[in-house]
Short mmCIF file of C-alpha atoms in Angstrom, two decimals:
data_model
loop_
_atom_site.label_atom_id
_atom_site.label_comp_id
_atom_site.label_asym_id
_atom_site.label_seq_id
_atom_site.Cartn_x
_atom_site.Cartn_y
_atom_site.Cartn_z
CA UNK A 1 0.00 0.00 0.00
CA UNK A 2 1.22 3.52 -0.83
CA UNK A 3 2.27 5.81 1.98
CA UNK A 4 -0.93 7.06 3.68
CA UNK A 5 -1.81 10.68 2.91
CA UNK A 6 -5.21 10.84 4.63
CA UNK A 7 -6.51 9.84 8.02
CA UNK A 8 -8.57 7.04 6.47
CA UNK A 9 -5.61 5.62 4.63
CA UNK A 10 -3.53 5.85 7.76
CA UNK A 11 -6.23 4.09 9.80
CA UNK A 12 -6.52 1.38 7.17
CA UNK A 13 -2.78 0.85 7.10
CA UNK A 14 -2.67 0.70 10.90
CA UNK A 15 -5.48 -1.87 10.97
CA UNK A 16 -3.68 -3.98 8.39
CA UNK A 17 -0.42 -3.73 10.28
CA UNK A 18 -2.08 -4.70 13.55
CA UNK A 19 -3.72 -7.71 11.95
CA UNK A 20 -0.35 -8.84 10.66
CA UNK A 21 1.18 -8.29 14.09
CA UNK A 22 -1.57 -10.41 15.65
CA UNK A 23 -0.84 -13.27 13.25
CA UNK A 24 2.87 -12.90 13.96
CA UNK A 25 2.21 -12.89 17.70
CA UNK A 26 0.14 -16.07 17.45
CA UNK A 27 2.92 -17.74 15.51
CA UNK A 28 5.46 -16.46 18.05
CA UNK A 29 3.52 -18.15 20.85
CA UNK A 30 3.40 -21.44 18.94
CA UNK A 31 7.09 -21.23 18.03
CA UNK A 32 8.04 -20.30 21.59
CA UNK A 33 6.03 -23.20 23.01
CA UNK A 34 7.75 -25.64 20.68
CA UNK A 35 11.15 -24.14 21.44
CA UNK A 36 10.58 -24.38 25.19
CA UNK A 37 9.40 -27.98 24.95
CA UNK A 38 12.47 -28.91 22.92
CA UNK A 39 14.76 -27.05 25.33
CA UNK A 40 13.31 -28.82 28.37
CA UNK A 41 13.59 -32.20 26.64
CA UNK A 42 17.25 -31.56 25.85
CA UNK A 43 17.95 -30.46 29.43
CA UNK A 44 16.23 -33.52 30.90
CA UNK A 45 18.13 -35.79 28.54
CA UNK A 46 21.51 -34.34 29.52
CA UNK A 47 20.64 -34.56 33.23
CA UNK A 48 19.72 -38.20 32.76
CA UNK A 49 23.00 -38.86 30.96
CA UNK A 50 24.93 -37.20 33.80
CA UNK A 51 23.10 -39.37 36.34
CA UNK A 52 24.15 -42.48 34.43
CA UNK A 53 27.77 -41.30 34.40
CA UNK A 54 27.68 -40.50 38.13
CA UNK A 55 26.35 -43.97 38.88
CA UNK A 56 29.02 -45.52 36.68
CA UNK A 57 31.73 -43.50 38.45
CA UNK A 58 30.36 -44.55 41.84
CA UNK A 59 30.48 -48.20 40.78
CA UNK A 60 34.09 -47.81 39.61
CA UNK A 61 35.03 -46.27 42.95
CA UNK A 62 33.43 -49.25 44.70
CA UNK A 63 35.47 -51.59 42.52
CA UNK A 64 38.64 -49.63 43.31
CA UNK A 65 38.03 -50.11 47.00
CA UNK A 66 38.32 -53.87 46.60
CA UNK A 67 41.25 -54.24 44.16
CA UNK A 68 43.92 -56.61 45.61
CA UNK A 69 46.98 -54.67 44.34
CA UNK A 70 47.65 -51.15 42.99
CA UNK A 71 48.40 -52.63 39.58
CA UNK A 72 44.97 -54.17 39.47
CA UNK A 73 43.46 -50.71 39.77
CA UNK A 74 45.18 -49.11 36.78
CA UNK A 75 42.43 -49.96 34.32
CA UNK A 76 39.77 -48.83 36.77
CA UNK A 77 41.63 -45.56 37.36
CA UNK A 78 41.72 -44.98 33.61
CA UNK A 79 37.99 -45.62 33.44
CA UNK A 80 37.35 -43.31 36.41
CA UNK A 81 39.44 -40.56 34.83
CA UNK A 82 37.38 -40.78 31.65
CA UNK A 83 34.13 -40.77 33.63
CA UNK A 84 35.29 -37.60 35.42
CA UNK A 85 36.02 -35.97 32.05
CA UNK A 86 32.67 -37.11 30.67
CA UNK A 87 30.78 -35.89 33.77
CA UNK A 88 32.39 -32.48 33.54
CA UNK A 89 31.42 -32.29 29.88
CA UNK A 90 27.83 -33.15 30.78
CA UNK A 91 27.87 -30.51 33.55
CA UNK A 92 28.93 -27.95 30.95
CA UNK A 93 26.16 -29.18 28.66
CA UNK A 94 23.63 -28.78 31.49
CA UNK A 95 24.68 -25.15 31.95
CA UNK A 96 24.17 -24.52 28.24
CA UNK A 97 20.80 -26.31 28.32
CA UNK A 98 19.68 -24.33 31.38
CA UNK A 99 20.39 -21.08 29.57
CA UNK A 100 18.34 -22.20 26.56
CA UNK A 101 15.44 -23.18 28.85
CA UNK A 102 15.50 -19.79 30.60
CA UNK A 103 15.71 -17.86 27.34
CA UNK A 104 12.90 -19.90 25.76
CA UNK A 105 10.73 -19.30 28.83
CA UNK A 106 11.33 -15.55 28.57
CA UNK A 107 10.47 -15.64 24.87
CA UNK A 108 7.25 -17.54 25.60
CA UNK A 109 6.32 -15.17 28.41
CA UNK A 110 6.92 -12.19 26.17
CA UNK A 111 5.00 -13.81 23.29
CA UNK A 112 1.99 -14.40 25.56
CA UNK A 113 2.10 -10.74 26.60
CA UNK A 114 2.41 -9.58 23.01
CA UNK A 115 -0.60 -11.53 21.79
CA UNK A 116 -2.85 -9.51 24.11
CA UNK A 117 -0.95 -6.25 23.94
CA UNK A 118 -2.17 -3.41 21.72
CA UNK A 119 -0.15 -0.59 23.12
CA UNK A 120 2.28 -0.19 25.99
CA UNK A 121 1.23 2.61 28.25
CA UNK A 122 3.19 4.46 30.83
CA UNK A 123 1.81 5.53 34.19
CA UNK A 124 1.24 9.19 34.77
CA UNK A 125 4.39 11.21 35.34
CA UNK A 126 3.00 12.44 38.64
CA UNK A 127 2.81 8.84 39.91
CA UNK A 128 6.43 8.28 38.93
CA UNK A 129 7.40 11.51 40.64
CA UNK A 130 5.47 10.53 43.78
CA UNK A 131 7.29 7.22 43.84
CA UNK A 132 10.62 9.00 43.41
CA UNK A 133 9.84 11.27 46.37
CA UNK A 134 8.94 8.28 48.54
CA UNK A 135 12.32 6.75 47.77
CA UNK A 136 14.24 9.98 48.33
CA UNK A 137 14.55 9.44 52.07
CA UNK A 138 15.90 5.95 51.51
CA UNK A 139 18.61 7.32 49.24
CA UNK A 140 19.56 10.02 51.75
CA UNK A 141 19.93 7.38 54.46
CA UNK A 142 22.16 5.35 52.17
CA UNK A 143 24.31 8.40 51.42
CA UNK A 144 24.94 8.86 55.14
CA UNK A 145 26.25 5.32 55.36
CA UNK A 146 29.01 6.25 52.93
CA UNK A 147 30.43 8.67 55.52
CA UNK A 148 30.43 6.09 58.31
CA UNK A 149 32.48 2.94 58.97
CA UNK A 150 33.03 0.58 57.29
CA UNK A 151 32.11 2.20 53.96
CA UNK A 152 34.00 5.43 54.65
CA UNK A 153 37.37 3.64 54.22
CA UNK A 154 36.35 0.60 52.19
CA UNK A 155 37.95 1.76 48.93
CA UNK A 156 41.30 2.25 50.67
CA UNK A 157 40.89 -0.99 52.63
CA UNK A 158 40.41 -2.93 49.41
CA UNK A 159 43.48 -1.29 47.89
CA UNK A 160 45.52 -2.20 50.97
CA UNK A 161 44.26 -5.78 50.91
CA UNK A 162 45.76 -6.10 47.44
CA UNK A 163 48.86 -3.94 47.55
CA UNK A 164 49.96 -2.78 51.02
CA UNK A 165 51.93 -4.96 53.47
CA UNK A 166 51.04 -6.34 55.94
CA UNK A 167 47.37 -5.98 54.97
CA UNK A 168 47.92 -7.87 51.72
CA UNK A 169 49.58 -10.91 53.32
CA UNK A 170 46.47 -13.12 52.84
CA UNK A 171 46.46 -12.11 49.17
CA UNK A 172 50.16 -12.81 48.59
CA UNK A 173 50.00 -16.09 50.52
CA UNK A 174 46.96 -17.18 48.53
CA UNK A 175 48.66 -16.21 45.28
CA UNK A 176 51.61 -18.41 46.19
CA UNK A 177 49.31 -21.29 47.11
CA UNK A 178 47.62 -21.50 43.73
CA UNK A 179 50.98 -22.41 42.23
CA UNK A 180 49.96 -25.99 43.04
CA UNK A 181 48.63 -25.82 39.49
CA UNK A 182 51.39 -25.58 36.83
CA UNK A 183 51.88 -22.12 35.37
CA UNK A 184 50.97 -23.17 31.84
CA UNK A 185 47.77 -24.82 33.01
CA UNK A 186 46.92 -21.70 35.02
CA UNK A 187 47.49 -19.64 31.88
CA UNK A 188 45.12 -21.89 29.91
CA UNK A 189 42.55 -21.71 32.71
CA UNK A 190 42.86 -17.92 32.80
CA UNK A 191 42.36 -17.82 29.05
CA UNK A 192 39.21 -19.91 29.40
CA UNK A 193 38.05 -17.67 32.23
CA UNK A 194 38.67 -14.62 30.07
CA UNK A 195 36.58 -16.20 27.32
CA UNK A 196 33.76 -16.77 29.80
CA UNK A 197 34.08 -13.21 31.12
CA UNK A 198 34.20 -11.85 27.58
CA UNK A 199 31.05 -13.80 26.73
CA UNK A 200 29.28 -12.31 29.75
CA UNK A 201 30.53 -8.86 28.73
CA UNK A 202 29.27 -9.47 25.19
CA UNK A 203 25.84 -10.36 26.58
CA UNK A 204 25.90 -7.24 28.75
CA UNK A 205 26.94 -5.13 25.78
CA UNK A 206 24.18 -6.61 23.63
CA UNK A 207 21.60 -5.84 26.31
CA UNK A 208 23.00 -2.33 26.78
CA UNK A 209 22.94 -1.67 23.03
CA UNK A 210 19.32 -2.78 22.84
CA UNK A 211 18.49 -0.49 25.76
CA UNK A 212 20.26 2.40 24.05
CA UNK A 213 18.14 1.83 20.96
CA UNK A 214 15.06 1.88 23.18
CA UNK A 215 16.26 5.13 24.72
CA UNK A 216 17.04 6.67 21.34
CA UNK A 217 13.63 5.71 19.98
CA UNK A 218 11.93 7.16 23.03
CA UNK A 219 13.96 10.34 22.88
CA UNK A 220 13.44 10.86 19.14
CA UNK A 221 9.89 9.70 18.55
CA UNK A 222 8.36 9.33 21.99
CA UNK A 223 7.46 12.92 22.60
CA UNK A 224 7.70 14.35 26.09
CA UNK A 225 6.62 11.06 27.66
CA UNK A 226 9.30 9.24 25.67
CA UNK A 227 12.01 11.56 26.96
CA UNK A 228 10.72 10.96 30.48
CA UNK A 229 11.01 7.20 30.07
CA UNK A 230 14.55 7.52 28.71
CA UNK A 231 15.60 9.55 31.73
CA UNK A 232 13.79 7.18 34.08
CA UNK A 233 15.83 4.25 32.76
CA UNK A 234 19.06 6.20 33.13
CA UNK A 235 18.17 7.23 36.66
CA UNK A 236 17.23 3.69 37.72
CA UNK A 237 20.52 2.43 36.31
CA UNK A 238 22.50 5.02 38.27
CA UNK A 239 20.46 4.41 41.41
CA UNK A 240 20.96 0.65 41.17
CA UNK A 241 24.73 1.09 40.95
CA UNK A 242 24.67 3.35 44.02
CA UNK A 243 22.41 1.05 46.04
CA UNK A 244 24.41 -2.04 45.15
CA UNK A 245 27.60 -0.40 46.36
CA UNK A 246 26.16 0.74 49.67
CA UNK A 247 24.30 -2.48 50.39
CA UNK A 248 26.72 -5.06 48.99
CA UNK A 249 30.26 -3.66 49.04
CA UNK A 250 31.07 -4.65 52.64
CA UNK A 251 29.72 -8.11 51.96
CA UNK A 252 31.94 -8.29 48.86
CA UNK A 253 34.97 -7.23 50.92
CA UNK A 254 34.30 -9.79 53.65
CA UNK A 255 33.70 -12.51 51.09
CA UNK A 256 36.99 -11.76 49.35
CA UNK A 257 38.94 -11.78 52.61
CA UNK A 258 37.36 -15.06 53.69
CA UNK A 259 38.19 -16.65 50.34
CA UNK A 260 41.80 -15.51 50.53
CA UNK A 261 42.18 -16.80 54.09
CA UNK A 262 40.93 -20.22 53.08
CA UNK A 263 43.05 -20.38 49.94
CA UNK A 264 46.16 -19.25 51.83
CA UNK A 265 45.79 -21.96 54.50
CA UNK A 266 48.42 -24.61 53.60
CA UNK A 267 46.60 -27.22 55.67
CA UNK A 268 43.40 -26.88 53.64
CA UNK A 269 43.25 -29.77 51.16
CA UNK A 270 46.94 -29.90 50.15
CA UNK A 271 47.85 -31.96 47.11
CA UNK A 272 49.06 -35.48 47.78
CA UNK A 273 52.42 -36.66 46.52
CA UNK A 274 50.66 -38.88 44.00
CA UNK A 275 48.61 -35.96 42.69
CA UNK A 276 51.70 -33.80 42.33
CA UNK A 277 53.52 -36.60 40.51
CA UNK A 278 50.61 -37.21 38.13
CA UNK A 279 50.26 -33.51 37.32
CA UNK A 280 54.01 -33.27 36.67
CA UNK A 281 53.95 -36.43 34.55
CA UNK A 282 51.41 -34.90 32.15
CA UNK A 283 52.85 -31.39 32.13
CA UNK A 284 55.16 -31.56 29.10
CA UNK A 285 52.51 -32.99 26.77
CA UNK A 286 49.83 -30.76 28.30
CA UNK A 287 51.83 -27.63 27.53
CA UNK A 288 51.93 -28.64 23.86
CA UNK A 289 48.20 -29.47 23.77
CA UNK A 290 46.91 -26.32 25.48
CA UNK A 291 47.34 -23.96 22.49
CA UNK A 292 45.16 -26.26 20.36
CA UNK A 293 42.26 -25.87 22.76
CA UNK A 294 42.78 -22.11 22.74
CA UNK A 295 42.48 -22.12 18.95
CA UNK A 296 39.15 -23.93 19.33
CA UNK A 297 38.00 -21.50 22.04
CA UNK A 298 39.05 -18.48 19.98
CA UNK A 299 37.02 -19.79 17.05
CA UNK A 300 33.99 -20.21 19.30
CA UNK A 301 34.40 -16.70 20.69
CA UNK A 302 34.65 -15.29 17.17
CA UNK A 303 31.44 -17.07 16.19
CA UNK A 304 29.65 -15.66 19.25
CA UNK A 305 30.87 -12.17 18.40
CA UNK A 306 29.62 -12.49 14.83
CA UNK A 307 26.25 -13.77 16.07
CA UNK A 308 25.94 -10.69 18.26
CA UNK A 309 26.97 -8.46 15.36
CA UNK A 310 24.29 -10.00 13.14
CA UNK A 311 21.61 -9.57 15.81
CA UNK A 312 22.66 -5.95 16.23
CA UNK A 313 22.57 -5.32 12.47
CA UNK A 314 19.08 -6.82 12.20
CA UNK A 315 17.78 -4.81 15.14
CA UNK A 316 19.22 -1.56 13.80
CA UNK A 317 17.67 -2.21 10.41
CA UNK A 318 14.26 -2.86 11.97
CA UNK A 319 14.49 0.21 14.17
CA UNK A 320 15.32 2.27 11.11
CA UNK A 321 12.35 0.79 9.22
CA UNK A 322 10.05 -1.68 10.95
CA UNK A 323 8.94 -3.01 7.55
CA UNK A 324 12.46 -3.36 6.16
CA UNK A 325 13.45 -6.46 4.20
CA UNK A 326 16.29 -7.71 6.39
CA UNK A 327 17.62 -10.04 3.70
CA UNK A 328 18.19 -7.04 1.44
CA UNK A 329 19.89 -4.85 4.04
CA UNK A 330 23.62 -4.53 3.17
CA UNK A 331 24.74 -4.39 6.82
CA UNK A 332 22.73 -7.50 7.63
CA UNK A 333 24.11 -9.27 4.56
CA UNK A 334 27.68 -8.40 5.54
CA UNK A 335 27.10 -9.55 9.10
CA UNK A 336 25.59 -12.82 7.88
CA UNK A 337 28.56 -13.46 5.59
CA UNK A 338 30.96 -12.81 8.46
CA UNK A 339 28.98 -15.15 10.71
CA UNK A 340 28.98 -17.94 8.13
CA UNK A 341 32.75 -17.62 7.79
CA UNK A 342 33.23 -17.70 11.56
CA UNK A 343 30.80 -20.59 11.91
CA UNK A 344 32.70 -22.66 9.33
CA UNK A 345 36.00 -21.91 11.07
CA UNK A 346 34.54 -22.92 14.42
CA UNK A 347 33.14 -26.15 12.97
CA UNK A 348 36.56 -27.00 11.55
CA UNK A 349 38.24 -26.36 14.90
CA UNK A 350 35.61 -28.44 16.70
CA UNK A 351 36.08 -31.28 14.23
CA UNK A 352 39.86 -31.25 14.70
CA UNK A 353 39.63 -30.99 18.48
CA UNK A 354 36.99 -33.72 18.88
CA UNK A 355 38.05 -36.09 16.08
CA UNK A 356 39.85 -38.74 18.13
CA UNK A 357 37.25 -38.67 20.88
CA UNK A 358 34.50 -39.22 18.30
CA UNK A 359 36.42 -42.14 16.81
CA UNK A 360 36.86 -43.67 20.26
CA UNK A 361 33.15 -43.25 21.04
CA UNK A 362 32.24 -44.85 17.72
CA UNK A 363 34.54 -47.78 18.49
CA UNK A 364 32.91 -48.15 21.91
CA UNK A 365 29.50 -48.27 20.24
CA UNK A 366 30.73 -51.12 18.03
CA UNK A 367 31.99 -52.98 21.11
CA UNK A 368 28.60 -52.59 22.76
CA UNK A 369 26.81 -53.85 19.66
CA UNK A 370 29.07 -56.87 19.16
CA UNK A 371 28.91 -57.74 22.86
CA UNK A 372 25.12 -57.71 22.67
CA UNK A 373 25.33 -59.96 19.60
CA UNK A 374 27.58 -62.38 21.49
CA UNK A 375 25.19 -62.51 24.44
CA UNK A 376 22.33 -63.20 22.05
CA UNK A 377 24.27 -65.98 20.31
CA UNK A 378 25.11 -67.62 23.65
CA UNK A 379 21.49 -67.54 24.75
CA UNK A 380 20.39 -69.05 21.45
CA UNK A 381 22.97 -71.81 21.69
CA UNK A 382 21.82 -72.69 25.18
CA UNK A 383 18.21 -72.63 24.09
CA UNK A 384 19.13 -75.04 21.26
CA UNK A 385 21.01 -77.21 23.81
CA UNK A 386 24.33 -76.59 22.08
CA UNK A 387 27.59 -76.02 23.96
CA UNK A 388 28.34 -72.31 23.41
CA UNK A 389 32.07 -73.08 23.33
CA UNK A 390 31.60 -75.20 20.21
CA UNK A 391 28.80 -73.26 18.55
CA UNK A 392 29.93 -71.63 15.29
CA UNK A 393 27.73 -68.58 15.73
CA UNK A 394 29.09 -68.00 19.24
CA UNK A 395 32.66 -68.42 18.04
CA UNK A 396 32.07 -65.92 15.23
CA UNK A 397 30.51 -63.46 17.67
CA UNK A 398 33.46 -63.83 20.04
CA UNK A 399 35.87 -63.20 17.22
CA UNK A 400 33.92 -60.11 16.19
CA UNK A 401 33.97 -58.86 19.78
CA UNK A 402 37.71 -59.45 20.03
CA UNK A 403 38.25 -57.42 16.86
CA UNK A 404 35.95 -54.66 18.12
CA UNK A 405 37.74 -54.50 21.47
CA UNK A 406 41.09 -54.37 19.70
CA UNK A 407 39.85 -51.50 17.55
CA UNK A 408 38.47 -49.74 20.62
CA UNK A 409 41.74 -50.09 22.52
CA UNK A 410 43.58 -48.55 19.60
CA UNK A 411 41.02 -45.74 19.31
CA UNK A 412 41.20 -45.16 23.05
CA UNK A 413 44.99 -44.96 22.91
CA UNK A 414 44.74 -42.55 19.99
CA UNK A 415 42.29 -40.37 21.93
CA UNK A 416 44.49 -40.33 25.03
CA UNK A 417 47.43 -39.30 22.84
CA UNK A 418 45.41 -36.55 21.14
CA UNK A 419 45.60 -32.92 22.20
CA UNK A 420 42.14 -33.08 23.76
CA UNK A 421 42.83 -36.34 25.58
CA UNK A 422 46.15 -35.11 26.92
CA UNK A 423 44.83 -31.75 28.08
CA UNK A 424 41.71 -33.21 29.68
CA UNK A 425 43.82 -35.82 31.47
CA UNK A 426 46.10 -33.06 32.73
CA UNK A 427 43.12 -31.02 33.88
CA UNK A 428 41.51 -34.07 35.49
CA UNK A 429 44.74 -34.78 37.37
CA UNK A 430 44.21 -31.50 39.22
CA UNK A 431 41.62 -32.22 41.93
CA UNK A 432 38.51 -30.08 42.31
CA UNK A 433 39.88 -28.70 45.57
CA UNK A 434 42.83 -27.15 43.75
CA UNK A 435 40.60 -25.80 40.99
CA UNK A 436 38.30 -24.37 43.65
CA UNK A 437 41.26 -22.64 45.32
CA UNK A 438 42.19 -21.06 42.02
CA UNK A 439 38.58 -20.03 41.33
CA UNK A 440 38.22 -18.55 44.83
CA UNK A 441 41.49 -16.65 44.51
CA UNK A 442 40.44 -15.26 41.14
CA UNK A 443 37.04 -14.23 42.47
CA UNK A 444 38.55 -12.62 45.58
CA UNK A 445 40.99 -10.63 43.47
CA UNK A 446 38.14 -9.55 41.18
CA UNK A 447 35.97 -8.37 44.09
CA UNK A 448 38.78 -6.42 45.76
CA UNK A 449 39.75 -4.83 42.45
CA UNK A 450 36.18 -3.67 41.88
CA UNK A 451 36.06 -2.13 45.36
CA UNK A 452 39.48 -0.53 44.92
CA UNK A 453 38.52 1.03 41.60
CA UNK A 454 35.02 2.21 42.57
CA UNK A 455 34.66 5.82 43.71
CA UNK A 456 31.49 6.15 45.83
CA UNK A 457 31.41 9.91 45.27
CA UNK A 458 31.17 9.32 41.52
CA UNK A 459 28.23 6.98 42.03
CA UNK A 460 26.43 9.56 44.16
CA UNK A 461 27.08 12.33 41.66
CA UNK A 462 25.84 10.23 38.73
CA UNK A 463 22.68 9.31 40.61
CA UNK A 464 21.93 12.88 41.69
CA UNK A 465 22.45 14.23 38.18
CA UNK A 466 20.18 11.57 36.68
CA UNK A 467 17.57 12.21 39.37
CA UNK A 468 17.54 15.94 38.66
CA UNK A 469 17.09 15.44 34.92
CA UNK A 470 14.30 12.94 35.50
CA UNK A 471 12.53 15.22 37.95
CA UNK A 472 12.44 18.11 35.48
CA UNK A 473 10.86 15.91 32.79
CA UNK A 474 8.39 14.34 35.23
CA UNK A 475 7.10 17.79 36.17
CA UNK A 476 6.55 18.66 32.51
CA UNK A 477 5.16 15.32 31.37
CA UNK A 478 1.92 13.69 32.55
CA UNK A 479 2.30 10.35 30.84
CA UNK A 480 3.97 8.52 27.99
CA UNK A 481 2.14 6.41 25.43
CA UNK A 482 4.78 5.27 23.02
CA UNK A 483 4.54 1.72 21.66
CA UNK A 484 7.82 -0.16 21.57
CA UNK A 485 6.73 -3.73 20.83
CA UNK A 486 9.62 -4.86 18.71
CA UNK A 487 12.35 -3.50 20.95
CA UNK A 488 10.71 -4.92 24.06
CA UNK A 489 10.49 -8.34 22.42
CA UNK A 490 14.18 -8.19 21.55
CA UNK A 491 15.04 -6.95 25.05
CA UNK A 492 13.19 -9.84 26.72
CA UNK A 493 15.46 -12.49 25.24
CA UNK A 494 18.63 -10.51 25.92
CA UNK A 495 17.55 -9.70 29.46
CA UNK A 496 16.76 -13.35 30.18
CA UNK A 497 20.14 -14.42 28.84
CA UNK A 498 21.90 -11.70 30.83
CA UNK A 499 20.03 -12.55 34.04
CA UNK A 500 20.84 -16.24 33.61
CA UNK A 501 24.53 -15.62 32.94
CA UNK A 502 24.77 -13.12 35.82
CA UNK A 503 23.06 -15.59 38.15
CA UNK A 504 25.14 -18.54 36.94
CA UNK A 505 28.37 -16.58 36.45
CA UNK A 506 30.28 -18.48 39.14
CA UNK A 507 29.23 -21.88 37.76
CA UNK A 508 29.94 -20.81 34.18
CA UNK A 509 33.37 -19.44 35.03
CA UNK A 510 34.26 -22.45 37.18
CA UNK A 511 33.22 -24.75 34.35
CA UNK A 512 35.38 -22.71 31.97
CA UNK A 513 38.32 -22.72 34.39
CA UNK A 514 38.07 -26.49 34.74
CA UNK A 515 37.85 -27.06 31.00
CA UNK A 516 34.58 -29.00 31.06
CA UNK A 517 33.65 -28.48 27.41
#
């Protein structure tokens, strides 16, 4: 339809657009329901697989308890090591599945809202202002706390805990303690942690960019009410930063100090001589294998970055013109091309990294199949009253099983000698207690650094400035009635992903540190 030039044409176009949006919303609900069902099924499947592995590991440990000599336990130890690696991989898969479940739930919730939503309305500006006044006293009380112990000196205390003797002794002792883990393995773990942190930062950036587009749309096309909403968001963001500091900073400081004290304690879960020997035994090969995993991780990070760039390009194109043909947009096309290139590179890295493990797993599947065939042949022979030891079918099945086991042993040796097998064995040789020490030290250092670098006066100033700007607009504006369906839909998914990753940050980073994937 041509661009409306009369009120009737405009009303007709609006009606048509709303009908289309209703159909789209109905489809969104159906798609979201299917996506959520699939996500939950995947999550449940992975949890079930982890349970099986945990039971298998428990059975191996029981068998280890009864072996007559250390040599008799070598095969069981190898099996247990692989079960530990497999369980950690499943734990990483559960984290990924949980995120998909949470995001799909948010998408479904938003789709259900959208199907009944005609226009998003803001409350009257006076109501917002009244609420702001009610909270004013709370903020003033919080400001006073900044001038009193312990917050009055907390910034300097955090600096001293990191840098000034003797206050930083727990930090320096803890730093020395984490050297239980070889330097090269620490470097690889830190690289994985950085990748996890960068992914969280990318999610935060994506959410922030979407919010900025919301703000820009409100400021440009939302009228007075739109400008009010933009300033309200900015004020709430500044207020949240201020409140979080006042209410949580002392807790952060105490948590960091407690972590450092525990990590620094040499009597807390020291490595055994056998653990030290095993870690050292794998070190030379592990050092050579670690860069290969980093290449895989870098390819994954590049793919994630290109996915975010494509989402941003699509959103910008739709904000520019809600009816735009995204497939024809040059920025979207360029972003899609870049993503396809990154995706292919990541797939190649994954294939290289996982190749020997996949071959071993395939060989194990053949062993399982041939063993089942042997059992079946034995049962048939007995049913036919034939001695299984002389039955031709049983003999053939035994020969097939022997060949399959030989192939599996070779594939297993090849996997253990691969970069992935070597690195995962090296990582598995480091007990969880040592990894936890490293994770706690890293988290304590992060918390103290945040406190050291945060200026409370800057937080107060930012909040007061934002509050003043919001107040002036609230006085002038009575309400805002700007519809922002598309951007709110896009924000819902990003917010859900951000909330999940913020809430699960410690688990995600620990999984990354440990090399579960």
